[in-house]
Coordinates of C-alpha atoms in Angstrom, one line a residue:
Chain A
M99 CA 31.6 -62.7 69.3
Q100 CA 28.0 -61.8 70.5
P101 CA 25.7 -64.7 70.1
L102 CA 23.4 -64.8 67.2
S103 CA 20.0 -64.5 68.7
S104 CA 21.5 -60.9 70.6
W105 CA 22.9 -59.8 67.0
L106 CA 18.9 -60.5 65.3
K107 CA 17.5 -59.0 68.3
A108 CA 19.1 -55.8 67.8
R109 CA 19.2 -55.6 64.3
W110 CA 15.8 -56.6 63.5
P111 CA 13.9 -54.1 62.5
W112 CA 16.6 -52.8 60.1
L113 CA 16.3 -56.8 58.9
A114 CA 12.6 -56.6 58.0
V115 CA 13.3 -53.1 56.0
L116 CA 15.8 -55.1 53.8
A117 CA 13.8 -58.1 53.6
C118 CA 10.8 -56.4 52.7
L119 CA 13.2 -54.2 50.0
T120 CA 14.6 -57.3 48.4
L121 CA 10.6 -59.1 48.0
A122 CA 9.4 -55.6 46.7
P123 CA 9.7 -56.4 43.2
A124 CA 7.1 -59.6 43.5
F125 CA 4.5 -57.0 44.5
L126 CA 5.0 -53.8 42.6
N127 CA 4.4 -52.6 39.4
K128 CA 7.1 -50.9 37.3
F129 CA 6.3 -47.5 38.3
Y130 CA 6.6 -47.8 41.6
L131 CA 9.8 -50.0 41.2
G132 CA 11.1 -47.3 39.4
L133 CA 10.4 -44.4 42.0
M134 CA 12.1 -46.6 44.3
V135 CA 15.1 -46.8 42.3
Q136 CA 15.1 -42.9 42.2
V137 CA 14.6 -42.8 45.7
F138 CA 18.1 -45.1 46.4
I139 CA 19.7 -43.1 43.9
L140 CA 18.9 -40.2 45.8
A141 CA 19.6 -41.4 49.1
V142 CA 23.2 -41.9 48.5
F143 CA 23.5 -38.5 47.2
A144 CA 21.8 -37.2 50.2
L145 CA 24.3 -40.0 52.4
S146 CA 27.3 -38.3 50.6
Y147 CA 26.0 -34.6 51.6
D148 CA 25.6 -36.1 55.5
L149 CA 29.0 -36.7 55.6
L150 CA 30.4 -33.4 55.1
M151 CA 27.6 -31.3 56.5
G152 CA 25.9 -33.4 59.0
Y153 CA 29.1 -35.0 60.3
S154 CA 31.8 -32.9 59.5
G155 CA 29.9 -29.6 59.7
I156 CA 31.0 -27.9 56.1
L157 CA 29.0 -26.2 54.2
S158 CA 28.9 -26.9 51.0
F159 CA 26.6 -25.5 49.0
G160 CA 28.0 -26.8 45.3
H161 CA 27.3 -30.7 45.6
A162 CA 25.3 -30.5 42.8
M163 CA 29.1 -30.3 41.0
F164 CA 29.6 -33.7 41.8
F165 CA 26.5 -35.7 41.1
G166 CA 26.6 -33.5 38.3
S167 CA 30.0 -34.8 36.8
G168 CA 29.1 -38.4 37.7
A169 CA 26.5 -37.7 35.2
Y170 CA 28.2 -36.3 33.0
V171 CA 30.9 -38.5 32.5
V172 CA 28.8 -41.4 31.8
G173 CA 26.9 -40.1 29.4
L174 CA 29.7 -38.3 27.8
L175 CA 31.6 -41.7 27.7
L176 CA 29.0 -44.1 27.0
K177 CA 27.1 -41.9 24.3
G178 CA 30.5 -40.0 23.4
A179 CA 33.4 -42.1 23.3
A180 CA 31.3 -45.7 22.8
W181 CA 33.4 -47.2 25.8
P182 CA 32.3 -50.0 28.2
L183 CA 30.3 -49.8 31.3
Y184 CA 33.5 -51.4 33.5
A185 CA 35.4 -49.1 32.2
V186 CA 33.7 -46.2 33.0
L187 CA 33.3 -47.1 36.5
P188 CA 37.1 -46.4 37.8
V189 CA 36.6 -43.0 35.9
I190 CA 33.4 -41.8 37.7
I191 CA 35.6 -43.0 40.8
A192 CA 38.7 -40.9 39.5
T193 CA 36.3 -38.0 38.7
G194 CA 34.9 -37.1 41.8
A195 CA 38.0 -37.8 44.1
L196 CA 40.2 -35.6 41.2
M197 CA 37.2 -32.5 42.1
G198 CA 37.0 -33.6 45.8
V199 CA 40.8 -33.0 46.0
L200 CA 41.0 -29.7 44.1
V201 CA 37.9 -28.4 45.6
G202 CA 39.1 -28.9 49.1
I203 CA 42.5 -28.0 48.3
V204 CA 41.5 -24.5 46.4
T205 CA 38.0 -24.0 49.0
L206 CA 39.2 -25.1 52.6
R207 CA 41.8 -21.7 52.4
V208 CA 38.4 -19.9 53.5
R209 CA 36.0 -21.0 56.1
G210 CA 32.0 -20.3 56.6
V211 CA 30.3 -18.3 54.7
Y212 CA 32.8 -17.7 52.3
F213 CA 33.1 -22.0 51.3
A214 CA 29.7 -21.4 51.0
M215 CA 29.8 -19.0 48.3
I216 CA 32.9 -20.7 46.8
T217 CA 31.4 -23.6 46.4
L218 CA 28.5 -22.1 44.9
A219 CA 30.4 -20.0 42.7
F220 CA 32.3 -23.3 41.7
A221 CA 29.1 -25.6 41.1
E222 CA 27.6 -22.8 39.2
V223 CA 31.0 -22.0 36.7
I224 CA 30.2 -25.7 35.8
Y225 CA 26.9 -25.5 35.2
I226 CA 27.5 -22.3 33.1
L227 CA 29.9 -23.8 31.2
S228 CA 27.5 -27.4 30.6
A229 CA 24.9 -25.2 29.3
S230 CA 26.9 -22.9 27.0
S231 CA 26.8 -23.0 23.3
Q232 CA 30.2 -23.7 22.7
L233 CA 30.3 -27.1 24.3
R234 CA 27.4 -28.3 22.8
P235 CA 29.3 -30.6 20.0
W236 CA 30.2 -32.6 23.3
T237 CA 28.4 -31.8 26.1
G238 CA 24.9 -30.8 24.1
G239 CA 24.3 -27.4 25.0
D240 CA 21.8 -26.7 27.2
E241 CA 19.8 -29.9 26.0
G242 CA 22.2 -32.1 27.6
L243 CA 22.9 -35.8 26.5
H244 CA 20.0 -37.6 25.9
G245 CA 19.8 -41.4 24.9
I246 CA 23.0 -42.5 26.6
P247 CA 23.1 -46.2 25.5
V248 CA 22.5 -48.5 28.4
P249 CA 23.6 -52.2 28.5
A250 CA 20.8 -54.4 27.7
W251 CA 21.2 -56.6 30.5
M252 CA 20.3 -53.8 32.8
S253 CA 18.3 -51.8 30.9
P254 CA 15.8 -49.2 33.3
T255 CA 13.2 -49.9 31.1
A256 CA 13.1 -53.7 29.9
E257 CA 14.7 -54.6 32.8
R258 CA 13.5 -53.0 35.7
V259 CA 13.9 -55.5 38.6
T260 CA 17.7 -55.5 38.0
F261 CA 18.0 -52.4 38.2
Y262 CA 16.3 -51.7 41.0
Y263 CA 18.7 -55.0 42.7
I264 CA 21.8 -52.9 41.5
S265 CA 20.2 -49.4 43.0
L266 CA 19.3 -51.6 46.1
S267 CA 22.8 -52.9 46.9
F268 CA 24.6 -50.0 46.2
L269 CA 22.3 -48.1 48.4
V270 CA 23.1 -50.9 51.1
L271 CA 27.1 -51.0 50.4
M272 CA 26.9 -46.8 49.8
Y273 CA 25.3 -46.8 53.4
F274 CA 27.3 -49.3 55.3
L275 CA 30.5 -47.8 54.1
A276 CA 29.9 -44.4 55.0
R277 CA 28.8 -46.0 58.4
R278 CA 32.2 -47.3 58.4
I279 CA 33.4 -44.1 57.9
V280 CA 31.9 -42.5 60.2
N281 CA 32.6 -45.0 63.4
S282 CA 36.3 -44.9 62.4
P283 CA 38.8 -43.4 64.1
T284 CA 39.1 -40.4 61.0
G285 CA 35.6 -40.2 61.7
R286 CA 35.9 -39.5 65.1
V287 CA 38.2 -36.7 64.3
L288 CA 36.4 -35.1 62.1
I289 CA 33.2 -34.8 64.2
A290 CA 35.9 -33.0 66.8
I291 CA 36.7 -30.5 63.5
R292 CA 32.5 -30.3 63.8
E293 CA 32.7 -29.6 67.1
N294 CA 35.7 -27.8 67.3
E295 CA 38.1 -27.0 65.2
A296 CA 40.4 -25.0 66.6
R297 CA 40.7 -27.9 70.3
A298 CA 41.0 -30.6 67.4
A299 CA 44.1 -29.1 65.5
T300 CA 45.6 -27.9 69.2
I301 CA 45.4 -32.1 69.8
G302 CA 47.9 -32.0 66.8
Y303 CA 45.2 -33.3 63.8
N304 CA 45.9 -31.8 60.3
V305 CA 42.8 -30.3 60.3
F306 CA 43.0 -29.2 56.6
W307 CA 43.8 -32.7 55.3
Y308 CA 41.2 -34.6 57.2
K309 CA 38.4 -32.4 55.8
V310 CA 40.1 -33.0 52.2
L311 CA 39.8 -36.3 52.5
I312 CA 35.8 -36.6 53.8
I313 CA 35.5 -34.1 50.5
V314 CA 36.9 -36.5 48.2
I315 CA 35.2 -39.6 49.8
S316 CA 31.7 -37.6 49.9
G317 CA 32.3 -36.7 46.0
V318 CA 33.1 -40.0 44.8
L319 CA 29.7 -41.0 46.4
A320 CA 28.2 -38.4 45.5
A321 CA 29.6 -38.8 41.6
L322 CA 28.5 -42.6 41.8
A323 CA 25.1 -41.4 42.4
G324 CA 24.8 -39.2 39.6
G325 CA 26.8 -41.8 37.3
L326 CA 23.5 -44.5 38.3
N327 CA 21.1 -41.5 37.7
A328 CA 22.7 -40.9 34.1
L329 CA 22.1 -44.6 33.9
Y330 CA 18.5 -45.1 35.0
F331 CA 17.2 -41.8 32.8
R332 CA 19.5 -42.5 29.9
N333 CA 20.4 -38.5 30.0
A334 CA 22.8 -36.0 31.5
T335 CA 21.7 -32.3 31.4
P336 CA 22.5 -29.2 33.1
E337 CA 20.2 -29.5 35.5
V338 CA 22.1 -32.4 37.4
L339 CA 24.6 -29.9 37.7
G340 CA 22.3 -26.5 38.8
V341 CA 21.7 -25.1 42.3
G342 CA 18.5 -26.8 42.6
R343 CA 20.3 -30.5 43.0
T344 CA 22.1 -28.8 45.7
I345 CA 19.3 -28.0 47.4
D346 CA 17.3 -31.4 47.1
A347 CA 20.4 -32.9 48.8
L348 CA 19.8 -30.0 51.8
L349 CA 16.5 -30.7 51.9
M350 CA 17.0 -34.3 52.5
T351 CA 19.5 -33.8 54.8
I352 CA 17.8 -32.0 56.7
I353 CA 14.1 -33.4 56.7
G354 CA 15.4 -36.4 57.7
G355 CA 18.1 -35.0 60.6
M356 CA 21.8 -34.4 59.4
G357 CA 24.7 -36.2 61.4
T358 CA 22.6 -39.3 61.3
L359 CA 23.0 -41.3 58.0
I360 CA 20.0 -42.9 58.4
G361 CA 17.8 -39.7 58.5
P362 CA 19.3 -38.2 54.8
V363 CA 17.8 -42.2 53.6
L364 CA 14.5 -41.1 55.4
G365 CA 14.5 -37.7 53.9
A366 CA 15.2 -39.3 50.2
V367 CA 11.9 -41.7 50.5
V368 CA 9.9 -38.3 51.7
I369 CA 10.9 -35.7 49.0
R370 CA 10.6 -38.3 46.7
V371 CA 7.7 -40.4 47.5
L372 CA 5.9 -37.5 48.3
G373 CA 7.0 -35.2 45.7
N374 CA 5.4 -37.8 43.2
Y375 CA 1.9 -37.0 45.0
L376 CA 2.3 -33.5 45.9
A377 CA 2.7 -33.1 42.2
D378 CA -0.6 -34.8 41.6
W379 CA -2.7 -32.9 44.3
F380 CA -0.7 -29.4 44.1
G381 CA -0.1 -29.4 40.0
P382 CA 3.5 -28.0 38.4
R383 CA 4.0 -25.9 41.3
W384 CA 4.4 -28.3 43.9
P385 CA 8.1 -27.5 44.7
L386 CA 7.0 -24.5 46.9
V387 CA 5.2 -26.7 49.9
F388 CA 9.1 -28.3 49.9
G389 CA 10.4 -24.9 50.5
L390 CA 7.4 -24.4 53.1
I391 CA 8.4 -27.5 55.0
F392 CA 12.0 -27.2 54.6
V393 CA 11.2 -23.4 55.9
A394 CA 9.4 -24.9 58.9
L395 CA 11.9 -28.0 59.1
V396 CA 14.8 -25.4 59.6
M397 CA 13.1 -23.1 62.2
F398 CA 11.4 -25.8 64.7
F399 CA 13.1 -29.1 63.9
P400 CA 16.1 -28.1 62.7
W401 CA 17.7 -32.0 63.6
G402 CA 15.2 -33.4 61.3
I403 CA 12.9 -36.5 61.8
V404 CA 15.6 -38.9 62.7
G405 CA 17.3 -36.2 65.0
T406 CA 13.8 -35.3 66.6
L407 CA 12.9 -38.7 67.7
R408 CA 16.2 -38.7 69.6
Q409 CA 15.6 -35.7 71.1
R410 CA 12.7 -33.8 72.6
P411 CA 10.4 -33.0 70.2
L412 CA 8.4 -29.6 69.9
R413 CA 10.8 -27.6 71.7
G414 CA 12.0 -25.6 68.6
L415 CA 8.7 -24.4 68.5
A416 CA 8.1 -23.4 72.0
Q417 CA 11.6 -21.7 71.7
W418 CA 10.1 -19.8 68.6
I419 CA 7.5 -18.3 70.1
K420 CA 8.6 -17.8 73.2
R421 CA 11.8 -15.8 71.0
L422 CA 9.1 -13.7 69.0
S423 CA 7.7 -12.6 72.0
R424 CA 10.2 -11.5 73.7
G425 CA 11.0 -9.6 71.1
A426 CA 13.8 -7.2 70.0
G427 CA 15.8 -6.8 73.8
Q428 CA 17.7 -9.7 72.9
K429 CA 21.6 -10.0 72.6
A430 CA 23.5 -10.3 69.3
S431 CA 25.7 -13.4 69.2
Chain B
M74 CA 37.8 -0.9 18.2
T75 CA 36.4 2.7 18.0
L76 CA 35.9 5.6 20.9
E77 CA 32.0 5.5 20.6
T78 CA 32.1 1.8 20.8
L79 CA 34.4 2.0 23.6
V80 CA 32.3 4.8 25.1
N81 CA 28.8 2.7 24.5
I82 CA 30.2 -0.2 25.9
G83 CA 31.6 2.0 28.8
L84 CA 27.7 2.9 29.5
Q85 CA 26.5 -0.3 29.1
G86 CA 29.1 -1.7 31.8
L87 CA 28.0 1.8 34.0
T88 CA 24.2 0.8 33.5
M89 CA 24.7 -2.7 35.1
G90 CA 27.0 -1.8 37.7
M91 CA 24.6 0.2 38.9
L92 CA 22.0 -2.5 39.0
F93 CA 24.9 -4.7 40.9
F94 CA 25.4 -2.0 42.9
L95 CA 21.9 -1.8 44.6
I96 CA 22.2 -5.5 45.2
A97 CA 24.9 -5.8 46.3
S98 CA 25.2 -2.9 48.7
G99 CA 22.5 -3.8 50.8
L100 CA 23.9 -7.6 50.9
S101 CA 27.0 -6.0 52.1
L102 CA 25.6 -3.9 54.9
I103 CA 23.7 -6.6 56.3
F104 CA 26.3 -9.5 56.1
G105 CA 29.1 -6.6 57.7
L106 CA 26.3 -5.9 60.5
M107 CA 24.6 -9.2 61.3
D108 CA 26.7 -11.8 59.9
V109 CA 24.0 -13.0 58.2
L110 CA 24.9 -14.2 54.5
N111 CA 21.6 -13.4 52.9
F112 CA 21.3 -15.5 50.0
A113 CA 17.6 -14.9 49.4
H114 CA 18.5 -11.1 49.0
G115 CA 18.2 -11.7 45.1
S116 CA 14.5 -12.8 45.8
F117 CA 14.3 -9.4 46.9
F118 CA 15.6 -7.9 43.8
M119 CA 12.8 -10.5 41.7
I120 CA 10.0 -9.0 44.0
G121 CA 11.2 -5.8 42.9
A122 CA 10.7 -6.6 39.3
Y123 CA 7.6 -8.5 39.5
V124 CA 5.7 -5.9 41.6
A125 CA 6.6 -3.0 39.6
W126 CA 5.3 -4.5 36.1
A127 CA 2.3 -6.2 38.3
T128 CA 1.6 -2.0 39.3
F129 CA 2.8 -0.6 36.2
D130 CA 0.5 -3.2 34.0
G131 CA -2.4 -3.4 36.5
T132 CA -2.6 0.7 36.8
A133 CA -2.7 1.3 32.7
A134 CA -6.6 1.6 32.8
I135 CA -6.6 4.3 35.7
I136 CA -3.8 6.5 34.9
P137 CA -3.1 7.2 31.0
F138 CA 0.6 8.7 31.9
S139 CA 3.1 6.4 31.4
D140 CA 5.5 8.5 33.4
L141 CA 3.7 8.3 36.8
R142 CA 2.8 5.2 36.4
F143 CA 6.3 4.3 36.7
A144 CA 7.3 6.4 39.3
I145 CA 4.7 4.5 41.2
A146 CA 5.6 1.3 40.1
L147 CA 9.2 1.9 41.2
V148 CA 7.8 3.1 44.7
A149 CA 5.6 -0.3 44.9
G150 CA 8.5 -2.0 43.9
A151 CA 10.3 -1.3 46.3
L152 CA 7.9 -0.9 49.3
A153 CA 7.3 -4.6 48.5
G154 CA 10.7 -5.8 48.9
G155 CA 11.1 -3.9 51.8
G156 CA 8.1 -5.0 53.4
V157 CA 9.0 -8.6 52.9
G158 CA 12.5 -8.0 54.0
A159 CA 11.4 -7.0 57.1
L160 CA 9.0 -10.0 57.6
T161 CA 11.9 -12.1 56.9
E162 CA 14.3 -10.6 59.1
W163 CA 11.4 -10.3 61.9
G164 CA 10.2 -14.1 61.2
L165 CA 12.8 -16.0 60.0
I166 CA 16.1 -14.7 60.8
R167 CA 15.9 -12.8 64.2
P168 CA 15.2 -16.4 66.2
L169 CA 17.8 -17.9 64.2
Y170 CA 21.1 -15.8 65.5
K171 CA 22.2 -18.4 68.2
R172 CA 22.1 -21.1 65.6
P173 CA 24.2 -19.2 62.2
I174 CA 24.3 -22.4 60.2
F175 CA 20.5 -22.4 60.3
Q176 CA 20.5 -18.4 59.1
I177 CA 22.1 -19.2 55.9
L178 CA 20.0 -22.7 55.2
M179 CA 17.1 -20.8 56.0
T180 CA 17.7 -17.6 53.5
L181 CA 18.4 -20.0 51.1
G182 CA 15.3 -22.0 51.8
L183 CA 13.8 -18.4 51.5
A184 CA 14.8 -17.7 48.1
Y185 CA 13.7 -21.1 46.9
V186 CA 10.2 -20.6 48.1
L187 CA 10.0 -16.8 47.0
T188 CA 11.0 -18.1 43.7
E189 CA 8.0 -20.3 44.0
V190 CA 5.6 -18.0 45.2
V191 CA 6.3 -16.2 42.4
K192 CA 6.2 -18.4 39.7
V193 CA 2.2 -19.9 41.2
V194 CA 1.4 -15.9 41.3
W195 CA 2.9 -14.4 37.9
G196 CA 3.9 -17.9 36.2
A197 CA 6.6 -20.0 35.3
S198 CA 7.7 -17.9 32.3
G199 CA 9.2 -14.7 31.7
H200 CA 7.4 -11.4 30.5
S201 CA 8.3 -8.1 29.3
M202 CA 7.5 -4.4 30.7
A203 CA 7.1 -1.6 28.4
R204 CA 9.3 1.6 29.5
P205 CA 7.5 4.8 30.6
E206 CA 7.1 7.5 27.4
S207 CA 9.5 10.0 28.3
L208 CA 12.5 7.4 29.0
S209 CA 11.9 5.0 25.8
R210 CA 13.8 7.4 23.7
A211 CA 17.2 7.9 22.7
V212 CA 19.5 10.1 23.7
D213 CA 22.5 11.3 21.7
F214 CA 25.8 10.3 23.0
L215 CA 28.8 11.5 21.7
G216 CA 27.2 11.6 18.5
R217 CA 25.7 7.6 18.7
P218 CA 21.9 7.2 19.9
F219 CA 21.8 5.8 23.9
P220 CA 19.2 4.4 25.3
A221 CA 17.7 7.0 27.3
Y222 CA 16.2 4.4 29.5
R223 CA 19.9 3.5 30.5
L224 CA 21.0 7.3 31.5
F225 CA 18.3 6.9 34.1
I226 CA 19.3 3.7 35.7
I227 CA 22.8 5.1 36.1
A228 CA 21.5 8.2 37.5
L229 CA 19.3 6.4 39.6
G230 CA 22.2 4.3 41.2
L231 CA 24.0 7.5 41.7
A232 CA 21.3 9.0 43.1
I233 CA 20.9 5.8 45.6
L234 CA 24.7 5.5 45.9
L235 CA 25.0 9.5 47.5
V236 CA 21.9 9.1 49.6
V237 CA 23.0 5.8 51.5
S238 CA 26.5 7.5 51.6
V239 CA 25.1 10.7 53.1
L240 CA 22.7 8.5 55.8
L241 CA 25.9 6.5 56.4
Q242 CA 28.2 9.1 57.5
R243 CA 26.6 11.9 58.1
S244 CA 23.6 10.6 60.4
R245 CA 23.5 9.0 64.1
L246 CA 22.1 6.1 62.6
G247 CA 24.7 5.7 60.1
M248 CA 27.1 6.2 62.7
I249 CA 25.5 3.6 64.6
I250 CA 25.6 1.0 61.8
R251 CA 29.1 1.4 60.8
A252 CA 30.1 1.1 65.0
G253 CA 28.1 -2.0 64.3
V254 CA 29.8 -3.0 61.4
E255 CA 33.1 -2.4 63.6
N256 CA 32.0 -4.3 66.6
G257 CA 28.5 -5.2 67.1
E258 CA 28.7 -6.2 70.3
M259 CA 30.4 -2.9 71.8
V260 CA 27.4 -1.2 70.4
Q261 CA 25.2 -3.3 72.4
T262 CA 27.1 -2.8 75.4
L263 CA 26.6 1.0 74.6
G264 CA 23.0 1.1 75.1
I265 CA 22.0 0.6 72.0
N266 CA 19.2 -1.8 70.8
V267 CA 21.2 -3.8 67.9
R268 CA 18.5 -5.5 67.1
R269 CA 16.1 -3.2 65.6
V270 CA 18.8 -1.4 63.8
F271 CA 19.5 -5.3 62.5
T272 CA 15.8 -4.8 61.3
L273 CA 16.3 -1.6 59.5
V274 CA 19.2 -2.2 57.6
F275 CA 17.9 -5.6 56.6
T276 CA 14.9 -4.0 55.0
L277 CA 16.5 -0.9 53.7
G278 CA 18.8 -3.4 52.0
A279 CA 16.3 -5.7 50.7
A280 CA 14.0 -2.6 49.6
L281 CA 16.7 -1.4 47.7
A282 CA 17.7 -4.5 46.4
A283 CA 13.4 -4.5 45.1
L284 CA 14.3 -0.9 43.8
G285 CA 17.0 -2.4 41.7
G286 CA 15.0 -5.2 41.0
A287 CA 12.0 -2.8 39.5
A288 CA 14.5 0.0 37.4
A289 CA 15.8 -3.5 35.5
A290 CA 12.2 -4.9 34.7
P291 CA 11.7 -2.6 31.6
F292 CA 15.3 -3.5 30.7
V293 CA 16.5 -7.1 30.5
G294 CA 12.9 -8.0 31.6
I295 CA 10.8 -10.1 34.4
Y296 CA 11.4 -13.7 35.1
P297 CA 11.9 -16.4 38.2
E298 CA 15.6 -17.2 37.7
I299 CA 16.5 -13.2 37.5
G300 CA 17.1 -13.5 41.3
L301 CA 19.8 -15.9 41.4
E302 CA 21.3 -14.5 38.4
Y303 CA 21.9 -11.5 39.7
Q304 CA 22.5 -12.5 43.3
L305 CA 25.4 -14.3 42.2
S306 CA 26.4 -11.1 40.3
A307 CA 26.4 -9.3 43.6
F308 CA 28.4 -12.1 45.7
V309 CA 31.1 -11.8 43.0
V310 CA 30.8 -7.6 43.9
V311 CA 30.7 -8.2 47.8
V312 CA 33.5 -10.5 47.6
I313 CA 35.6 -8.0 45.4
G314 CA 34.8 -5.1 46.9
G315 CA 35.2 -6.3 50.6
M316 CA 32.5 -7.1 53.0
G317 CA 30.8 -4.8 54.6
S318 CA 32.3 -1.8 53.0
F319 CA 30.0 0.2 51.1
A320 CA 32.3 1.6 49.2
G321 CA 33.8 -1.2 48.2
S322 CA 30.6 -2.7 46.9
A323 CA 30.2 0.7 45.2
V324 CA 33.6 0.7 43.3
A325 CA 33.2 -3.2 42.8
S326 CA 29.9 -3.5 41.3
I327 CA 31.1 -0.5 38.6
L328 CA 34.1 -2.7 37.9
V329 CA 32.2 -5.6 37.7
G330 CA 29.4 -3.7 35.4
L331 CA 32.5 -2.9 33.0
A332 CA 33.8 -6.0 33.0
R333 CA 30.8 -7.9 32.5
A334 CA 30.1 -5.3 29.7
F335 CA 33.5 -6.0 27.8
A336 CA 33.1 -9.2 28.1
D337 CA 29.6 -9.3 26.9
Y338 CA 31.0 -7.8 23.8
Q339 CA 34.5 -9.7 22.9
L340 CA 32.9 -13.2 24.2
S341 CA 29.5 -14.8 25.1
P342 CA 27.5 -13.5 28.3
L343 CA 27.6 -17.0 29.8
V344 CA 31.5 -17.7 29.2
A345 CA 31.7 -13.5 30.8
Q346 CA 29.5 -15.2 34.1
A347 CA 31.8 -17.6 34.2
I348 CA 35.1 -16.2 34.0
I349 CA 33.7 -13.5 36.7
V350 CA 32.6 -16.5 38.9
A351 CA 36.0 -17.5 38.6
V352 CA 37.5 -14.1 39.3
M353 CA 36.2 -13.8 42.7
A354 CA 36.7 -17.5 43.7
V355 CA 40.6 -16.3 42.8
V356 CA 40.0 -13.1 45.0
L357 CA 38.3 -15.5 47.8
L358 CA 41.5 -17.4 47.6
L359 CA 43.8 -14.9 47.9
K360 CA 42.3 -11.8 49.7
P361 CA 39.1 -13.6 51.5
E362 CA 38.1 -10.1 52.9
G363 CA 38.1 -8.3 50.0
I364 CA 40.2 -5.8 48.1
F365 CA 38.2 -3.0 50.7
G366 CA 38.1 -5.4 53.4
A367 CA 36.2 -4.1 56.6
K368 CA 35.7 -7.3 58.1
K369 CA 37.8 -10.3 58.8
G370 CA 37.0 -13.9 59.1
G371 CA 33.9 -15.8 57.7
G372 CA 31.6 -15.8 60.3
L373 CA 29.9 -18.9 62.2

């Protein structure tokens, strides 16, 4: 047991941030509190994506299906079936886990780009079905579900401060959960799989089930974030299942720095808060700016904010210029 | 279903199949040769459609003959796509050959950017493009009228199929490409600059996709989501046909086009799309290298 003073010394920046966030409702107005809530929700979504891409080296282009399913479970059960909220929670978790198991078992037979394609395909099928007019009586078709009834004590409009604390605790809880997983023996195996799958298998780890496990965990986290998202906006539209959502997760993870956990959380802050201002400056086409930032990051700062700070900055830029000037003479690999 | 309906739907399917083929052939060759799964390939299709439409409408005041304007629009669309493709390979893909996972991320980000650029330039809503005069008629086909424009798309697709096959099978460049798909490092070792061939194939593939977009514009309309929509179908085609196999993507395009046409007729287009994507998933699982698979392994 280390003494309290050294524990505090090592962690004071985090405690300071947490204290600021806890006190924030005293200083921020409703609009900014709402923005923060969205940041927290997106942060958990990005966090779950980082567990896959950053820690396990699994490139999924269909992560929106978990997020969107969480949202639709909330919408269908609260609005359609009028379930109480506490009963919906286990259903979200079960849905995320079940989808994770199915997707994992089915898709993990293929690897690399094939995996990216097949996850994209699965997500797209679910997206298409959610928007199809045949399912309109249940899902609301391409308009989605609106006016989801949220219990009065946590109403996102009237009781926004309560909702703020709920989503803040949700993020903190999920962050520590993810960190616990990453630092556990299982997490170490996952990193080993990312670094060299064949070697991890040779040592005797059952690579397949480790991957399924992390897809399930990541899926549950994303589904929970999606569920909270549906509660906050009181709707679930096909948009939460679309490719754009997956790209959001990718963007946040890449901007913040993959394989760092805190990076994607920062990425969510950047995306949501900056996006808010960009919308003012650039009008409806502000996502273009994000796209350009994304391309530039992939090119020059592939390890994102956190990753770049930990490495030597600007190395990517220098390399790019050098490679381009060297021209076509390089060997393919 | 009468015979005439059958023929009509068959021709519709063939039309769609040819459009799929124009995107899928480039996608397949690029993956086969360079191991780059280009998630921005549909964007080239979209660019082709927009540029062709803009050229067609923009030159209306100068050139009175709509047929000539249409021909110019097709060429302009293909050139624009090829140009953007060349720039993409040179500036964005080439520096990332050592980091394949980032190549995919790059193409996905690029698809996002190009869609947004198109929205900035031409607006987020859709447009429609008139057909040239000589192709806006209907032709009698087995006693039923069939739009001449669809026959034109089929003819264009077959012509491109023929030209590219000859290029691949009978030219020195084609030999290098085929050898490169088989074993790129060996080709490099034999003293051939594979990187230059990469740029060439990427440009050619982008130009073909853009040509497809240009030809599709008067037929399906012009809207920003057209890229992703057709790209998804092209993925299905490439997976079924086998990554890197030109003949495979030709056959699979026609199969998927026909399947789509019949499913659209019997079910709703959305459900048809979902079913076909599901078919791709099944093929991926059972035979990841595709039915005509030329290349093994998923890369990365």
